[in-house]
CSV table of C-alpha atoms in Angstrom, one decimal:
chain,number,residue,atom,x,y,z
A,1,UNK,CA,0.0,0.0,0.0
A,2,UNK,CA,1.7,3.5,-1.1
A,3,UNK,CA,1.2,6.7,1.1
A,4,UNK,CA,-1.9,8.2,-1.2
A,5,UNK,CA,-3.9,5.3,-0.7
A,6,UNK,CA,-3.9,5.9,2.8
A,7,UNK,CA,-7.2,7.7,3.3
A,8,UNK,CA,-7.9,7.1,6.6
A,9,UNK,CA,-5.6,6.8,9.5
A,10,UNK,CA,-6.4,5.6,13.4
A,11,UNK,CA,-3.7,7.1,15.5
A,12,UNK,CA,-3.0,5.8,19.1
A,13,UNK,CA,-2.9,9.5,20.5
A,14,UNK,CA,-1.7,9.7,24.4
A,15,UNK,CA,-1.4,13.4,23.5
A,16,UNK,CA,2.5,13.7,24.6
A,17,UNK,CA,5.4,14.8,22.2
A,18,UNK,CA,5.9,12.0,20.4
A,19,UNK,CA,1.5,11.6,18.9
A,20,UNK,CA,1.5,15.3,19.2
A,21,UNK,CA,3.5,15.8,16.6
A,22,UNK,CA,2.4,12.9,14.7
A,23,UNK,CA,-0.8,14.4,13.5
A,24,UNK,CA,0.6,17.3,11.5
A,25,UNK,CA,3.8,15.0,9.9
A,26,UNK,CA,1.0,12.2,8.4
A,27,UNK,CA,-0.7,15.2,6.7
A,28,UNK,CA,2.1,16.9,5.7
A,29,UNK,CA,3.8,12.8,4.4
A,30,UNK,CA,0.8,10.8,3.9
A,31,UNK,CA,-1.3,13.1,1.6
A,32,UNK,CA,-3.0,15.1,4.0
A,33,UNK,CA,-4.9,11.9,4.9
A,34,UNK,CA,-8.5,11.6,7.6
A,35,UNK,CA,-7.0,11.1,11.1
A,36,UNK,CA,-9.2,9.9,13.6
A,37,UNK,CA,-7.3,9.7,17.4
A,38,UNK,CA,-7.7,7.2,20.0
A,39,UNK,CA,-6.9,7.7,23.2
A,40,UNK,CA,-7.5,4.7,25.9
A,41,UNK,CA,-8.2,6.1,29.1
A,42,UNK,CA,-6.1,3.8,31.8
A,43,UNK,CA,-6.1,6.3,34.2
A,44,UNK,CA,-3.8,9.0,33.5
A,45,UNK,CA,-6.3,11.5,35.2
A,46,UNK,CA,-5.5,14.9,34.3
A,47,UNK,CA,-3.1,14.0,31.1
A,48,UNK,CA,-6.5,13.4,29.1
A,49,UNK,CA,-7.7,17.1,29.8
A,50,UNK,CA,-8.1,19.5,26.9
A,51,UNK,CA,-6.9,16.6,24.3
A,52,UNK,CA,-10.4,16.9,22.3
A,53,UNK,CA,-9.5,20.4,21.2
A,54,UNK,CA,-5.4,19.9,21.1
A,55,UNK,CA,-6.1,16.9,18.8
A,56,UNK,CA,-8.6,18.4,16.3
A,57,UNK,CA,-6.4,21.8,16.0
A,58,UNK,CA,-3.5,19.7,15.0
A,59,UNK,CA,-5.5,17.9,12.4
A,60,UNK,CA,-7.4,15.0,13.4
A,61,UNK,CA,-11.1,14.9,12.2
A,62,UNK,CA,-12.3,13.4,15.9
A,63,UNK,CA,-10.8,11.9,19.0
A,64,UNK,CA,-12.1,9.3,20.9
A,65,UNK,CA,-11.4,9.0,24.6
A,66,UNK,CA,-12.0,5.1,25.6
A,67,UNK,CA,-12.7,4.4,29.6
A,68,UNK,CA,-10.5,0.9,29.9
A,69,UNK,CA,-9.6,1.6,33.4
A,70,UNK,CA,-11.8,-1.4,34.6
A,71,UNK,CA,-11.0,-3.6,32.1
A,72,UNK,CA,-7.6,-2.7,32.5
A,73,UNK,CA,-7.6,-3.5,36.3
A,74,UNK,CA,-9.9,-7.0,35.7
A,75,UNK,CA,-8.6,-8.5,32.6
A,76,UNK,CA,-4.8,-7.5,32.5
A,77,UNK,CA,-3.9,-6.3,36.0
A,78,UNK,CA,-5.1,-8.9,37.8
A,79,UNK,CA,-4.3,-12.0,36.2
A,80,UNK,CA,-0.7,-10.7,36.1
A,81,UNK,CA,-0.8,-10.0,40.1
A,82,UNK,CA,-2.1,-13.7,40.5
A,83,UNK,CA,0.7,-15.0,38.4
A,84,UNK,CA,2.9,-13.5,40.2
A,85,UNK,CA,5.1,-11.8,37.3
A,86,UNK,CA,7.6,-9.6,38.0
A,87,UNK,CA,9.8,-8.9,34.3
A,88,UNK,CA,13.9,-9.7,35.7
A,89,UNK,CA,12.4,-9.9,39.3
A,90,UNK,CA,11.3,-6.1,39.6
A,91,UNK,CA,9.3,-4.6,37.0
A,92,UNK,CA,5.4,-4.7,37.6
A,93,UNK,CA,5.0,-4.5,33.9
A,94,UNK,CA,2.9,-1.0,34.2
A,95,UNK,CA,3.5,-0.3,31.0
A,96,UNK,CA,3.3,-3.7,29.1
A,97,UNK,CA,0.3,-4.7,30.6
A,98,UNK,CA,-1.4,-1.4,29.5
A,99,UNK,CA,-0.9,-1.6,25.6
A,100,UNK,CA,-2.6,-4.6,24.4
A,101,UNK,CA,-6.0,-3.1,26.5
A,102,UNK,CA,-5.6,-0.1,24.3
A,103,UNK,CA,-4.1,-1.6,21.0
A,104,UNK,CA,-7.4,-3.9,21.0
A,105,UNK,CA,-9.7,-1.1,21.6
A,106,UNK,CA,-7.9,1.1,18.6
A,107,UNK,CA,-8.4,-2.0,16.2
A,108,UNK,CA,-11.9,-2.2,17.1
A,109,UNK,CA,-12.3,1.4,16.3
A,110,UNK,CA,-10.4,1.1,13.1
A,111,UNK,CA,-12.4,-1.5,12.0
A,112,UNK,CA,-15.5,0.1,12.6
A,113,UNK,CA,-13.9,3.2,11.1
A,114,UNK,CA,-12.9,1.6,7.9
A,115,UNK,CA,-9.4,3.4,8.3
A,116,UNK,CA,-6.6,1.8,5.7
A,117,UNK,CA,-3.9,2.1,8.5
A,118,UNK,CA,-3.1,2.4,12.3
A,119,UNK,CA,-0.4,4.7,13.4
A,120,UNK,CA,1.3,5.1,16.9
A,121,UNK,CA,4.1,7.1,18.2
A,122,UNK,CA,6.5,4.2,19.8
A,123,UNK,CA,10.2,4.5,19.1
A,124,UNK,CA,12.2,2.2,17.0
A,125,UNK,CA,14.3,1.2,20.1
A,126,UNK,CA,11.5,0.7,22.7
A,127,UNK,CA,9.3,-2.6,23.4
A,128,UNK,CA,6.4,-0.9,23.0
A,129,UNK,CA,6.5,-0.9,19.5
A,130,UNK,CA,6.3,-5.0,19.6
A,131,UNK,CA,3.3,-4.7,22.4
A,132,UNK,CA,1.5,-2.7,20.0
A,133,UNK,CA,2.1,-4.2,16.5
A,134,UNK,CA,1.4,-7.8,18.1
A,135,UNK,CA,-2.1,-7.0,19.1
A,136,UNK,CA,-3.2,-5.3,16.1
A,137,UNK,CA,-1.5,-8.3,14.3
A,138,UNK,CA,-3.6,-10.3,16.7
A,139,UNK,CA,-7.3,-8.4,15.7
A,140,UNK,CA,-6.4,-7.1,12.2
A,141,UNK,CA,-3.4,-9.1,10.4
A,142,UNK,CA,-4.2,-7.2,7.5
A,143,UNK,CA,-3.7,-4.0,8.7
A,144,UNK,CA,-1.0,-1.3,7.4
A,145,UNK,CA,1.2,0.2,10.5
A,146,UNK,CA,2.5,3.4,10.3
A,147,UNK,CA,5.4,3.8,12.8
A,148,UNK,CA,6.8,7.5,12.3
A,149,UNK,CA,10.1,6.7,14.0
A,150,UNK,CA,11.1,4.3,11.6
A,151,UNK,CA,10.4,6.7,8.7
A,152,UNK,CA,11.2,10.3,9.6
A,153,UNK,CA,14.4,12.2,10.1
A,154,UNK,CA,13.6,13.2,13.4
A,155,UNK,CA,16.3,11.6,16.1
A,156,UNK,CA,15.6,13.0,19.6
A,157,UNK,CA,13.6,14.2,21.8
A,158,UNK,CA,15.0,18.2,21.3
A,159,UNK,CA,13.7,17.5,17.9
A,160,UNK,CA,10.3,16.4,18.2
A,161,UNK,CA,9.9,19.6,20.3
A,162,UNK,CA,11.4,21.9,17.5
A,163,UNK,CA,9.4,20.4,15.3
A,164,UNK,CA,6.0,21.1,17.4
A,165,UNK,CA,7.4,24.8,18.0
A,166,UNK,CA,7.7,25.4,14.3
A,167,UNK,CA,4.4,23.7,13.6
A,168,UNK,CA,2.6,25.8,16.6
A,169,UNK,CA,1.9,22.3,18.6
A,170,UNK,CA,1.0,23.2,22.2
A,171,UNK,CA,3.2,20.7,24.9
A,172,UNK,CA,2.6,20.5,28.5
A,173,UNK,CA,6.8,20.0,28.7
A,174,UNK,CA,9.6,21.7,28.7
A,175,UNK,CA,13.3,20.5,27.5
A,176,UNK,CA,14.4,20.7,31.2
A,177,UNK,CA,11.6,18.5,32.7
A,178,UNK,CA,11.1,16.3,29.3
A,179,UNK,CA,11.2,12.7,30.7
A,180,UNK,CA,9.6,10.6,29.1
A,181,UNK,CA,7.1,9.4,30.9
A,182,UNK,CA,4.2,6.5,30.9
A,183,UNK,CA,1.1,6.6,33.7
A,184,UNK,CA,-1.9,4.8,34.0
A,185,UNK,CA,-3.9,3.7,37.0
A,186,UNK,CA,-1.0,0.9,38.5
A,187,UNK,CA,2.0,3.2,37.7
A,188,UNK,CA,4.6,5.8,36.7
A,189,UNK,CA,7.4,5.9,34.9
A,190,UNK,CA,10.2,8.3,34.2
A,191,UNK,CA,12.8,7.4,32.3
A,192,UNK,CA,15.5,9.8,29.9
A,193,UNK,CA,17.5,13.0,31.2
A,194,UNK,CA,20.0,12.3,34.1
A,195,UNK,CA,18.1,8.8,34.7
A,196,UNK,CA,20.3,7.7,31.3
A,197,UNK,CA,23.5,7.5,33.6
A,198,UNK,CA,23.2,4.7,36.1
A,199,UNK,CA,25.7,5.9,38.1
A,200,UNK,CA,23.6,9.0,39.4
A,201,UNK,CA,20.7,8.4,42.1
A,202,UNK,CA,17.4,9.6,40.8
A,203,UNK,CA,16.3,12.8,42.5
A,204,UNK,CA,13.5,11.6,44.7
A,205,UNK,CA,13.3,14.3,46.8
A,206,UNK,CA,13.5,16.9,43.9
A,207,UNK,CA,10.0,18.8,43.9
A,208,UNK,CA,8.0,17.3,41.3
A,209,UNK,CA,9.7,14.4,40.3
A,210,UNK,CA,7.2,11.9,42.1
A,211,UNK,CA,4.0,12.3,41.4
A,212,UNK,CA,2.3,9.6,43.0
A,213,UNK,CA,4.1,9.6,46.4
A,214,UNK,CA,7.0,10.6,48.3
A,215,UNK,CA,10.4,9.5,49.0
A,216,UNK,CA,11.0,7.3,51.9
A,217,UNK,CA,13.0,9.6,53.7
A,218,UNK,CA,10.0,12.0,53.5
A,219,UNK,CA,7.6,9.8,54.4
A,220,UNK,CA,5.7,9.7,58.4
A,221,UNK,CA,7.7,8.4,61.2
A,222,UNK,CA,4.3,6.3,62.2
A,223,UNK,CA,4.0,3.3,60.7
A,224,UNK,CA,0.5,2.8,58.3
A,225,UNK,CA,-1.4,-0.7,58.5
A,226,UNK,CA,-4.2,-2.0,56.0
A,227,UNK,CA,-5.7,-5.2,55.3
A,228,UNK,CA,-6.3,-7.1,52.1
A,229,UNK,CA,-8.7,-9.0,51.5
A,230,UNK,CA,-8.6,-11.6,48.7
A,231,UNK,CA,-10.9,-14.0,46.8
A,232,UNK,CA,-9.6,-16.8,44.8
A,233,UNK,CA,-6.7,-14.8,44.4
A,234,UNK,CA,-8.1,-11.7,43.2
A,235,UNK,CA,-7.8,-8.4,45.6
A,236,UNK,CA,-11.8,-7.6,46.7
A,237,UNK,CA,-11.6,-5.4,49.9
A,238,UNK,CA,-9.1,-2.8,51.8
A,239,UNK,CA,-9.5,-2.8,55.4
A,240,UNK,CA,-12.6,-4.8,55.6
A,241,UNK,CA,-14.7,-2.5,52.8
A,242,UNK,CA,-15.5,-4.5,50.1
A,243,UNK,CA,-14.3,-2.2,46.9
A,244,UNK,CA,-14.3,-2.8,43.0
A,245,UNK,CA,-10.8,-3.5,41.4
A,246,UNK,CA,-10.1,0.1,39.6
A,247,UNK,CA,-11.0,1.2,43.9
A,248,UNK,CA,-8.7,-0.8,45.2
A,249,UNK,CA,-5.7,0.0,43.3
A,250,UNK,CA,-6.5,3.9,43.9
A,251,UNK,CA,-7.0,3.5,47.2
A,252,UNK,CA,-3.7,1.4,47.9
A,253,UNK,CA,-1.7,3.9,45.7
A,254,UNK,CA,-2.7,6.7,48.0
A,255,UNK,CA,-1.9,4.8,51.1
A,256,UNK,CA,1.5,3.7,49.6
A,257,UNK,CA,2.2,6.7,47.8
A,258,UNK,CA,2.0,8.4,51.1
A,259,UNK,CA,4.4,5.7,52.9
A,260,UNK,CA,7.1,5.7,50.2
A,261,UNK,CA,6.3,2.7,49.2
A,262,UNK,CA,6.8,1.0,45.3
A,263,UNK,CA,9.7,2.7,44.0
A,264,UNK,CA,12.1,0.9,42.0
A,265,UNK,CA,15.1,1.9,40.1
A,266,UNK,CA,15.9,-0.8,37.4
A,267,UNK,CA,17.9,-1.3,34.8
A,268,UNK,CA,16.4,-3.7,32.4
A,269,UNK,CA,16.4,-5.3,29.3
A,270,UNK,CA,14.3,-4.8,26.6
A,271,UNK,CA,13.1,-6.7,23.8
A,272,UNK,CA,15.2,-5.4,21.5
A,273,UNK,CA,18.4,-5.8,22.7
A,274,UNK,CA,19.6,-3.0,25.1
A,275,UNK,CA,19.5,-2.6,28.2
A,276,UNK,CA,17.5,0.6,29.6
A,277,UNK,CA,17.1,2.2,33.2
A,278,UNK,CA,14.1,3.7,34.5
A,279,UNK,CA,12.5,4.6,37.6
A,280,UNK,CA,8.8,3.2,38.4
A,281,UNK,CA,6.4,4.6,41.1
A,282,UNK,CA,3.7,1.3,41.9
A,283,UNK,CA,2.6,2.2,45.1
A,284,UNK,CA,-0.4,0.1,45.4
A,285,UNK,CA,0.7,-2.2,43.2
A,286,UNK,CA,3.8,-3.1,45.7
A,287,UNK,CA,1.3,-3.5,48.0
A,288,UNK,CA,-1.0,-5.6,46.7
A,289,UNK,CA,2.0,-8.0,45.0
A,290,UNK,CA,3.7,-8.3,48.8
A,291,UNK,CA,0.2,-9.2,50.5
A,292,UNK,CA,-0.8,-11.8,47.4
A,293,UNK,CA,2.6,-13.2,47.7
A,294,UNK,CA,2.1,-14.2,51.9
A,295,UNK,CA,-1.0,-15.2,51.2
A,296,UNK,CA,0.1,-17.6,49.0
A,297,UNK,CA,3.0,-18.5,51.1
A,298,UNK,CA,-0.2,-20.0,53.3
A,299,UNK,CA,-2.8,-21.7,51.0
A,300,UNK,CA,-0.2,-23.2,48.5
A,301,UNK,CA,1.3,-26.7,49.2
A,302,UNK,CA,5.3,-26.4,48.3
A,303,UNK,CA,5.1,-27.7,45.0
A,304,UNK,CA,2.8,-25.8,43.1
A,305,UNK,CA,4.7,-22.5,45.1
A,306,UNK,CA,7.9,-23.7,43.6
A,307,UNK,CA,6.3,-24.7,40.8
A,308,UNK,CA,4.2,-21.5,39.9
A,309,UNK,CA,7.4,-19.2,40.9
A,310,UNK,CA,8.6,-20.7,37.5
A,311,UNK,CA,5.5,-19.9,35.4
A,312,UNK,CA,5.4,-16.4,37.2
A,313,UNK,CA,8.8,-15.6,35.5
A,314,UNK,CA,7.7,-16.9,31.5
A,315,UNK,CA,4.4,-15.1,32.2
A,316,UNK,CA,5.7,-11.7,32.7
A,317,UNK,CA,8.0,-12.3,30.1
A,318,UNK,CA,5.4,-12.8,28.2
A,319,UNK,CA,3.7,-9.4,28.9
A,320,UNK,CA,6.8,-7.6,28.6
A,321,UNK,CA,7.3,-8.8,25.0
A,322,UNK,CA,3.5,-8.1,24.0
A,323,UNK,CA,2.8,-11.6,23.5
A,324,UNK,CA,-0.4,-11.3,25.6
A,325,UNK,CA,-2.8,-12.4,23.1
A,326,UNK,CA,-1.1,-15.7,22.1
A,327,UNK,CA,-2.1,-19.3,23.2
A,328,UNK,CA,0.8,-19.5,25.9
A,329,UNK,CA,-0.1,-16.6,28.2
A,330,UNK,CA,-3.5,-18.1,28.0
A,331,UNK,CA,-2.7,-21.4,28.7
A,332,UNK,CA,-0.7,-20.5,31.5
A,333,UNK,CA,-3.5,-18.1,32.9
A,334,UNK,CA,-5.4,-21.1,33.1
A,335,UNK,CA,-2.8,-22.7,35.3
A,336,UNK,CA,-2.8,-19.9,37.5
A,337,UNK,CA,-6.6,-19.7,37.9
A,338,UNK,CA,-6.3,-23.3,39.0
A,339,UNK,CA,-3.8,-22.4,41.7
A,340,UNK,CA,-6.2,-19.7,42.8
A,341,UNK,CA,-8.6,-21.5,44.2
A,342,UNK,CA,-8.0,-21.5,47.5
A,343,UNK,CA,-6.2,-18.0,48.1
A,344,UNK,CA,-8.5,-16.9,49.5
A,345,UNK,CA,-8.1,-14.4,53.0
A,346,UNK,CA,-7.1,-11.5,54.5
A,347,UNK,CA,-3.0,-10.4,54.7
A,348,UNK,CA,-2.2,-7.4,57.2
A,349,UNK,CA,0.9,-5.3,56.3
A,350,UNK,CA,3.3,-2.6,58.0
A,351,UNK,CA,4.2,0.1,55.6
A,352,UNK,CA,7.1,2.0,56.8
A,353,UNK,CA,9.3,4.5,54.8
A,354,UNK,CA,9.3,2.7,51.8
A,355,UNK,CA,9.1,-1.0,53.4
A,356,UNK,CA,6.2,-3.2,53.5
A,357,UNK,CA,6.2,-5.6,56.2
A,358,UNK,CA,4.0,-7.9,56.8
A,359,UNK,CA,2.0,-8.3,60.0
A,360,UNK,CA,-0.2,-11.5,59.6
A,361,UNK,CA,-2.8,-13.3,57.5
A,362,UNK,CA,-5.3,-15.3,57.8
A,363,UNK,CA,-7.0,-17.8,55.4
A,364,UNK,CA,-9.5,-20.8,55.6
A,365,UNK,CA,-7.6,-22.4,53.4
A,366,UNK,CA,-4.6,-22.4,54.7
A,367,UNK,CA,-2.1,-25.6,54.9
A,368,UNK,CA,-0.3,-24.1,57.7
A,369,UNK,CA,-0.7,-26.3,60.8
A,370,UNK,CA,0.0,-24.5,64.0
A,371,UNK,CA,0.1,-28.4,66.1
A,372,UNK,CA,2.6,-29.8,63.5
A,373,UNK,CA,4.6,-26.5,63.6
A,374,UNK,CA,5.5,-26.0,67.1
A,375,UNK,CA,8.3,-26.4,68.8
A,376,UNK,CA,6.4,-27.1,72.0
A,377,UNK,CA,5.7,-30.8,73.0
A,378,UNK,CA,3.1,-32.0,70.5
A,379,UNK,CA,1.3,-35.6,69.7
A,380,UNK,CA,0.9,-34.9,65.9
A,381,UNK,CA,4.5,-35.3,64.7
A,382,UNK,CA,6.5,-37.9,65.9
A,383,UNK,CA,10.4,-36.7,65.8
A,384,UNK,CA,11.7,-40.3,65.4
A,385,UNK,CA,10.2,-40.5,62.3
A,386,UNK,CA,12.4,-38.3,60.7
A,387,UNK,CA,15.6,-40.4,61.3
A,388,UNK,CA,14.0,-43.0,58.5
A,389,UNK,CA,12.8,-40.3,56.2
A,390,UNK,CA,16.9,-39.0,56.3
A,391,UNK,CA,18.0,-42.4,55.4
A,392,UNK,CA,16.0,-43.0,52.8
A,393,UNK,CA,16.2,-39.3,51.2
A,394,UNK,CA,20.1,-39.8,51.6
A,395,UNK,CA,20.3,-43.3,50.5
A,396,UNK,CA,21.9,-42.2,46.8
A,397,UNK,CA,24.4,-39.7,48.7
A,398,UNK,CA,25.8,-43.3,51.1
A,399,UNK,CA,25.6,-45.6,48.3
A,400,UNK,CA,27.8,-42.9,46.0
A,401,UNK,CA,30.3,-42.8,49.2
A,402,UNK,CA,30.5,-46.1,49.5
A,403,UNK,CA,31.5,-46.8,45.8
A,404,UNK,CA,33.9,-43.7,46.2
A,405,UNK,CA,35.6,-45.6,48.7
A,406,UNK,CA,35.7,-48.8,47.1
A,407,UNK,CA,37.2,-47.1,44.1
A,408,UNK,CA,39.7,-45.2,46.4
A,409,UNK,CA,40.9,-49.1,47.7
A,410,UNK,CA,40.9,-50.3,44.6
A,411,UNK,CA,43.4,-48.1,42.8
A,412,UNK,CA,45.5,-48.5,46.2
A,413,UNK,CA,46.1,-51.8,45.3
């Protein structure tokens, strides 16, 4: 398909420099083509305000503005948090778990639109190029993509913003606070500017640089409690109030956010190759992984824990390669729904200047047996039954000794 067949275009518009920018390049490269901007609401609050009147003065013929936040929080969040995935141990996958909610949405709308192409504004280094091209691959294989990055001459950041000056695009940023940035309801990141040299601690306690909590060392000297509850692994109440998902996470962002609680500085790799380092803010989502994870630490017998800590690791890297819409992840989302079935109770944490202790659960499922575990006297578990479990359990450690020590005579002689 050449560029003046392109009639109709479907841009993934977050409204930040890079899909800003975007509308007046395709008219100006494309033919002066229809653009019609989505923009899936995931909870970026006040980043979605006045983008109805930005985007049609740049160009586009309409914008839609998608609520996803609940389906966001029920149908992506969620089934990651029961998994258990962490990308390399660290990452809550904020922003991977947030594009193939809006990707599907944007080919639902260009299908109904008729549009000959989508568009979006990733970079030709970042993973969120793959995240997004996978699910439209996944709705709409025959679909033309239109990835500016990989066609104009534009090569930073100082040049996208020249390029909005000169075409009298409006930005909410300057060049000294231009991170680049991603937020939705679970999280925030910042990544770019002094963040590029991992040698230098991020500037926490700068004014303004977090934006959904403080620093540890600024947090209160008291420590905060609150209670999770859960139900077959899914988070349904904070401190005994039964709340709706999108709730939960707000609430638990405010109460970490004001604890110091969910920052991570990480140094990753991405998809493509390089490695990257950015700072998160998950608040709630800290919260919520920790109290899941004790929880399961009670209902779960120890081989489907040790089992599931394996699946936990392919299924976020799963999300973080946008391969959520494949048979894998759902395969192994049906594993962990099995594994959910009895984690089910309420875990009491400790937040602290940036910690999260926990501070007991409670469960009534749970395998933990207060008469077996003692160390007082008991009549449940009888101690001299261990000495022929050992015997057995070591019998291929003695019979490898013993022909060690044959061997050894052997050769002596």
């Amino acid at each position: 398909m050449d560029k003046k067949s392109v009639k109709k275009v479907v841009l993934a518009y977050s409204g930040g420099l890079d899909t800003s920018i975007i509308i007046p390049w395709l008219k100006e490269n494309y033919d002066d083509p229809e653009i019609i901007a989505v923009s899936g609401d995931v909870g970026q609050g006040t980043e979605l305000d006045g983008l109805d009147e930005k985007a049609k003065k740049t160009g586009a013929s309409k914008l839609y503005i998608e609520d996803l936040k609940d389906e966001f929080v029920e149908a992506y969040i969620f089934p990651t948090l029961k998994a258990g995935a962490k990308y390399e141990g660290e990452y809550l996958l904020g922003t991977a778990f947030a594009r193939p909610v809006i990707a599907k949405r944007i080919v639902e709308i260009a299908l109904a639109e008729k549009a000959d192409a989508i568009c979006h504004g990733c970079t030709g280094k970042g993973n969120d190029q793959v995240r997004f091209e996978l699910a439209i691959k996944a709705f709409a294989p025959g679909m033309k993509i239109i990835a500016p990055w990989r066609e104009w001459s534009i090569k930073s950041r100082d040049e996208e913003i020249d390029y909005a000056e000169a075409h009298n695009v409006p930005l909410k940023i300057s060049r000294e606070t231009n991170y680049s940035k991603d937020k939705n309801i679970w999280h925030l990141s910042h990544e770019g500017l002094d963040l590029e040299d991992p040698s230098l601690e991020p500037q926490y306690d700068k004014p303004g640089f977090l934006e959904m909590g403080v620093s540890p060392m600024q947090a209160p000297d008291k420590p905060a409690y609150v209670t999770v509850g859960f139900d077959r692994g899914v988070p349904v109440s904070v401190d005994g109030k039964r709340m709706k998902g999108t709730d939960i996470v707000k609430t638990l962002n405010r109460l970490g956010g004001e604890n110091g609680v969910g920052l991570a500085d990480i140094v990753e790799n991405r998809l493509v190759g390089m490695k990257s380092r950015g700072v998160y803010e998950t608040p709630g989502g800290a919260i919520l992984y920790k109290a899941h994870e004790v929880l399961e630490s009670l209902c779960l017998d120890r081989d489907t824990q040790h089992y599931k800590q394996l699946v936990a690791q392919q299924f976020a890297e799963l999300v973080y390669f946008g391969k959520w819409f494949t048979p894998l992840r759902e395969a192994l989302s049906a594993f962990v729904d099995a594994t959910q079935a009895t984690v089910t109770g309420d875990v009491k944490l400790k937040l602290y200047k940036g910690n999260i202790i926990p501070a007991g659960a409670v469960s009534p499922y749970s395998l933990y047996d207060m008469d077996i575990a003692t160390f007082d006297a008991d009549e449940v578990y009888d101690q001299k039954d261990s000495a022929g479990f050992i015997s057995l359990y070591g019998l291929p450690l003695t019979v490898r000794a013993q022909m060690l020590r044959k061997s050894a005579g052997s050769k002596k002689k």
